[in-house]
Amino acid sequence: VRARNRTRAGVGVNLPDHLLGLRTGLVVRNRAGVRVGTVSRIVTSADGTVRSVLVARARGQGHLRLAPDALRVDGNVVTTSAVRLNR
């Protein structure tokens, strides 16, 4: 997967094409369109590669940690293909 370097708030973040536009506050939905929550944090490694995405669950039910390869950004919505969601 080809990655593009994007700088946000002075920090380099390497985003693969399917994650371009990823930012905190975006709504996360599953493949059925059900709201899972909102992006609360993007965890990166020292070189700026996205390692995981923390999602604040809908209705205040804690957080989920999702792998970046299970996510796709389309406009202002993130869709997860994760079958099993890790806490």
Short mmCIF file of N, CA and C in Angstrom, two decimals:
data_model
loop_
_atom_site.label_atom_id
_atom_site.label_comp_id
_atom_site.label_asym_id
_atom_site.label_seq_id
_atom_site.Cartn_x
_atom_site.Cartn_y
_atom_site.Cartn_z
N VAL A 1 0.85 -1.18 0.00
CA VAL A 1 0.00 0.00 0.00
C VAL A 1 0.89 1.23 0.00
N ARG A 2 0.66 2.09 -0.94
CA ARG A 2 1.43 3.33 -1.04
C ARG A 2 0.99 4.31 0.03
N ALA A 3 1.93 4.92 0.70
CA ALA A 3 1.60 5.88 1.76
C ALA A 3 2.00 7.28 1.32
N ARG A 4 1.27 8.26 1.81
CA ARG A 4 1.59 9.65 1.56
C ARG A 4 1.90 10.32 2.88
N ASN A 5 2.88 11.19 2.87
CA ASN A 5 3.24 11.90 4.08
C ASN A 5 2.34 13.12 4.22
N ARG A 6 1.65 13.22 5.31
CA ARG A 6 0.78 14.35 5.61
C ARG A 6 1.24 14.95 6.93
N THR A 7 1.37 16.25 6.98
CA THR A 7 1.76 16.92 8.21
C THR A 7 0.54 17.55 8.83
N ARG A 8 0.34 17.29 10.11
CA ARG A 8 -0.79 17.84 10.83
C ARG A 8 -0.26 18.36 12.16
N ALA A 9 -0.48 19.61 12.42
CA ALA A 9 -0.04 20.25 13.67
C ALA A 9 1.45 20.05 13.89
N GLY A 10 2.24 20.10 12.81
CA GLY A 10 3.68 20.01 12.93
C GLY A 10 4.22 18.60 13.10
N VAL A 11 3.38 17.60 13.09
CA VAL A 11 3.81 16.22 13.26
C VAL A 11 3.58 15.47 11.96
N GLY A 12 4.62 14.81 11.45
CA GLY A 12 4.46 14.04 10.21
C GLY A 12 3.69 12.77 10.47
N VAL A 13 2.69 12.51 9.67
CA VAL A 13 1.91 11.28 9.78
C VAL A 13 1.87 10.63 8.41
N ASN A 14 2.25 9.35 8.36
CA ASN A 14 2.22 8.61 7.10
C ASN A 14 0.87 7.93 6.96
N LEU A 15 0.06 8.43 6.01
CA LEU A 15 -1.27 7.89 5.81
C LEU A 15 -1.34 7.13 4.49
N PRO A 16 -1.71 5.85 4.53
CA PRO A 16 -1.97 5.15 3.28
C PRO A 16 -3.20 5.77 2.62
N ASP A 17 -3.35 5.55 1.32
CA ASP A 17 -4.44 6.19 0.56
C ASP A 17 -5.81 5.98 1.19
N HIS A 18 -6.10 4.79 1.76
CA HIS A 18 -7.43 4.52 2.32
C HIS A 18 -7.70 5.28 3.61
N LEU A 19 -6.66 5.95 4.16
CA LEU A 19 -6.84 6.73 5.39
C LEU A 19 -6.69 8.23 5.19
N LEU A 20 -6.52 8.67 3.95
CA LEU A 20 -6.39 10.11 3.71
C LEU A 20 -7.64 10.82 4.24
N GLY A 21 -7.43 11.86 5.02
CA GLY A 21 -8.53 12.59 5.63
C GLY A 21 -8.83 12.15 7.05
N LEU A 22 -8.15 11.11 7.54
CA LEU A 22 -8.38 10.63 8.90
C LEU A 22 -8.00 11.71 9.90
N ARG A 23 -8.90 11.97 10.84
CA ARG A 23 -8.64 12.94 11.90
C ARG A 23 -9.58 12.66 13.07
N THR A 24 -9.26 13.22 14.21
CA THR A 24 -10.12 13.03 15.37
C THR A 24 -11.47 13.69 15.12
N GLY A 25 -12.49 13.13 15.74
CA GLY A 25 -13.84 13.67 15.62
C GLY A 25 -14.69 13.05 14.53
N LEU A 26 -14.07 12.28 13.62
CA LEU A 26 -14.85 11.65 12.56
C LEU A 26 -15.72 10.52 13.11
N VAL A 27 -16.90 10.37 12.56
CA VAL A 27 -17.81 9.29 12.94
C VAL A 27 -17.29 7.98 12.35
N VAL A 28 -17.35 6.91 13.16
CA VAL A 28 -16.95 5.57 12.71
C VAL A 28 -18.20 4.70 12.67
N ARG A 29 -18.41 4.04 11.53
CA ARG A 29 -19.55 3.14 11.35
C ARG A 29 -19.05 1.77 10.94
N ASN A 30 -19.84 0.73 11.25
CA ASN A 30 -19.47 -0.60 10.76
C ASN A 30 -20.01 -0.76 9.34
N ARG A 31 -19.76 -1.93 8.74
CA ARG A 31 -20.17 -2.13 7.35
C ARG A 31 -21.68 -2.08 7.17
N ALA A 32 -22.43 -2.33 8.24
CA ALA A 32 -23.89 -2.27 8.16
C ALA A 32 -24.40 -0.83 8.31
N GLY A 33 -23.49 0.10 8.56
CA GLY A 33 -23.88 1.50 8.70
C GLY A 33 -24.22 1.92 10.11
N VAL A 34 -24.06 1.01 11.08
CA VAL A 34 -24.37 1.32 12.48
C VAL A 34 -23.22 2.13 13.07
N ARG A 35 -23.55 3.20 13.75
CA ARG A 35 -22.52 4.04 14.36
C ARG A 35 -21.82 3.30 15.49
N VAL A 36 -20.50 3.23 15.39
CA VAL A 36 -19.67 2.58 16.40
C VAL A 36 -19.19 3.62 17.41
N GLY A 37 -18.84 4.82 16.94
CA GLY A 37 -18.36 5.88 17.80
C GLY A 37 -17.67 6.96 16.99
N THR A 38 -16.70 7.66 17.62
CA THR A 38 -15.95 8.71 16.94
C THR A 38 -14.46 8.52 17.18
N VAL A 39 -13.65 8.92 16.21
CA VAL A 39 -12.20 8.83 16.34
C VAL A 39 -11.77 9.78 17.45
N SER A 40 -11.10 9.24 18.48
CA SER A 40 -10.66 10.08 19.59
C SER A 40 -9.15 10.28 19.60
N ARG A 41 -8.41 9.35 19.00
CA ARG A 41 -6.95 9.47 18.98
C ARG A 41 -6.38 8.62 17.86
N ILE A 42 -5.36 9.14 17.21
CA ILE A 42 -4.63 8.41 16.18
C ILE A 42 -3.26 8.11 16.74
N VAL A 43 -2.95 6.84 16.95
CA VAL A 43 -1.69 6.42 17.55
C VAL A 43 -0.68 6.16 16.43
N THR A 44 0.47 6.85 16.51
CA THR A 44 1.50 6.70 15.49
C THR A 44 2.81 6.22 16.10
N SER A 45 3.64 5.63 15.24
CA SER A 45 4.98 5.24 15.66
C SER A 45 5.91 6.43 15.50
N ALA A 46 7.17 6.27 15.88
CA ALA A 46 8.14 7.37 15.82
C ALA A 46 8.30 7.93 14.40
N ASP A 47 8.13 7.07 13.38
CA ASP A 47 8.29 7.55 12.00
C ASP A 47 7.00 8.11 11.41
N GLY A 48 5.93 8.19 12.21
CA GLY A 48 4.68 8.77 11.76
C GLY A 48 3.68 7.80 11.17
N THR A 49 4.03 6.50 11.15
CA THR A 49 3.11 5.49 10.64
C THR A 49 1.97 5.28 11.61
N VAL A 50 0.74 5.23 11.11
CA VAL A 50 -0.42 5.00 11.97
C VAL A 50 -0.39 3.56 12.44
N ARG A 51 -0.37 3.36 13.77
CA ARG A 51 -0.32 2.03 14.37
C ARG A 51 -1.71 1.54 14.77
N SER A 52 -2.53 2.46 15.27
CA SER A 52 -3.90 2.11 15.65
C SER A 52 -4.71 3.39 15.77
N VAL A 53 -6.03 3.21 15.82
CA VAL A 53 -6.94 4.34 15.95
C VAL A 53 -7.87 4.05 17.13
N LEU A 54 -7.91 4.97 18.08
CA LEU A 54 -8.80 4.82 19.23
C LEU A 54 -10.14 5.47 18.89
N VAL A 55 -11.19 4.73 19.18
CA VAL A 55 -12.55 5.18 18.89
C VAL A 55 -13.34 5.23 20.20
N ALA A 56 -13.88 6.41 20.51
CA ALA A 56 -14.76 6.55 21.67
C ALA A 56 -16.10 5.95 21.26
N ARG A 57 -16.50 4.90 21.97
CA ARG A 57 -17.72 4.18 21.61
C ARG A 57 -18.96 5.03 21.80
N ALA A 58 -19.94 4.76 20.97
CA ALA A 58 -21.23 5.45 21.07
C ALA A 58 -21.85 5.17 22.44
N ARG A 59 -22.54 6.13 22.96
CA ARG A 59 -23.23 6.03 24.26
C ARG A 59 -22.27 5.87 25.44
N GLY A 60 -21.04 6.37 25.29
CA GLY A 60 -20.10 6.38 26.42
C GLY A 60 -19.70 5.02 26.93
N GLN A 61 -19.58 4.04 26.07
CA GLN A 61 -19.25 2.66 26.47
C GLN A 61 -17.76 2.36 26.38
N GLY A 62 -16.90 3.34 26.63
CA GLY A 62 -15.46 3.12 26.61
C GLY A 62 -14.86 3.36 25.24
N HIS A 63 -13.69 2.76 24.99
CA HIS A 63 -12.95 2.95 23.75
C HIS A 63 -12.64 1.62 23.07
N LEU A 64 -12.47 1.70 21.77
CA LEU A 64 -12.02 0.56 20.97
C LEU A 64 -10.70 0.94 20.33
N ARG A 65 -9.80 -0.02 20.18
CA ARG A 65 -8.56 0.19 19.46
C ARG A 65 -8.68 -0.58 18.15
N LEU A 66 -8.66 0.14 17.02
CA LEU A 66 -8.82 -0.49 15.72
C LEU A 66 -7.53 -0.42 14.92
N ALA A 67 -7.26 -1.48 14.17
CA ALA A 67 -6.10 -1.52 13.29
C ALA A 67 -6.37 -0.63 12.08
N PRO A 68 -5.37 0.11 11.61
CA PRO A 68 -5.59 1.00 10.47
C PRO A 68 -5.99 0.29 9.19
N ASP A 69 -5.57 -0.97 9.02
CA ASP A 69 -5.93 -1.68 7.78
C ASP A 69 -7.39 -2.13 7.77
N ALA A 70 -8.10 -1.96 8.89
CA ALA A 70 -9.52 -2.31 8.97
C ALA A 70 -10.40 -1.08 8.79
N LEU A 71 -9.80 0.05 8.40
CA LEU A 71 -10.54 1.30 8.29
C LEU A 71 -10.45 1.88 6.89
N ARG A 72 -11.50 2.58 6.50
CA ARG A 72 -11.54 3.32 5.23
C ARG A 72 -12.21 4.65 5.51
N VAL A 73 -11.62 5.73 4.99
CA VAL A 73 -12.19 7.07 5.16
C VAL A 73 -12.88 7.47 3.87
N ASP A 74 -14.12 7.93 4.00
CA ASP A 74 -14.87 8.44 2.86
C ASP A 74 -15.54 9.73 3.31
N GLY A 75 -14.95 10.84 2.95
CA GLY A 75 -15.48 12.13 3.39
C GLY A 75 -15.31 12.30 4.88
N ASN A 76 -16.42 12.48 5.58
CA ASN A 76 -16.38 12.67 7.03
C ASN A 76 -16.80 11.44 7.81
N VAL A 77 -16.75 10.28 7.15
CA VAL A 77 -17.13 9.03 7.81
C VAL A 77 -16.01 8.00 7.64
N VAL A 78 -15.74 7.29 8.73
CA VAL A 78 -14.78 6.19 8.71
C VAL A 78 -15.59 4.90 8.82
N THR A 79 -15.31 3.96 7.92
CA THR A 79 -15.99 2.66 7.97
C THR A 79 -14.99 1.63 8.42
N THR A 80 -15.41 0.76 9.34
CA THR A 80 -14.54 -0.32 9.80
C THR A 80 -15.05 -1.65 9.26
N SER A 81 -14.11 -2.44 8.79
CA SER A 81 -14.43 -3.79 8.33
C SER A 81 -14.07 -4.82 9.37
N ALA A 82 -13.67 -4.34 10.55
CA ALA A 82 -13.25 -5.24 11.62
C ALA A 82 -14.42 -6.12 12.06
N VAL A 83 -14.17 -7.40 12.07
CA VAL A 83 -15.19 -8.34 12.53
C VAL A 83 -15.13 -8.41 14.05
N ARG A 84 -13.91 -8.41 14.56
CA ARG A 84 -13.70 -8.45 16.01
C ARG A 84 -13.08 -7.14 16.44
N LEU A 85 -13.73 -6.43 17.31
CA LEU A 85 -13.24 -5.15 17.78
C LEU A 85 -12.50 -5.33 19.09
N ASN A 86 -11.24 -4.89 19.12
CA ASN A 86 -10.43 -5.03 20.34
C ASN A 86 -10.65 -3.84 21.25
N ARG A 87 -10.63 -4.10 22.54
CA ARG A 87 -10.77 -3.02 23.52
C ARG A 87 -9.43 -2.58 24.01
#
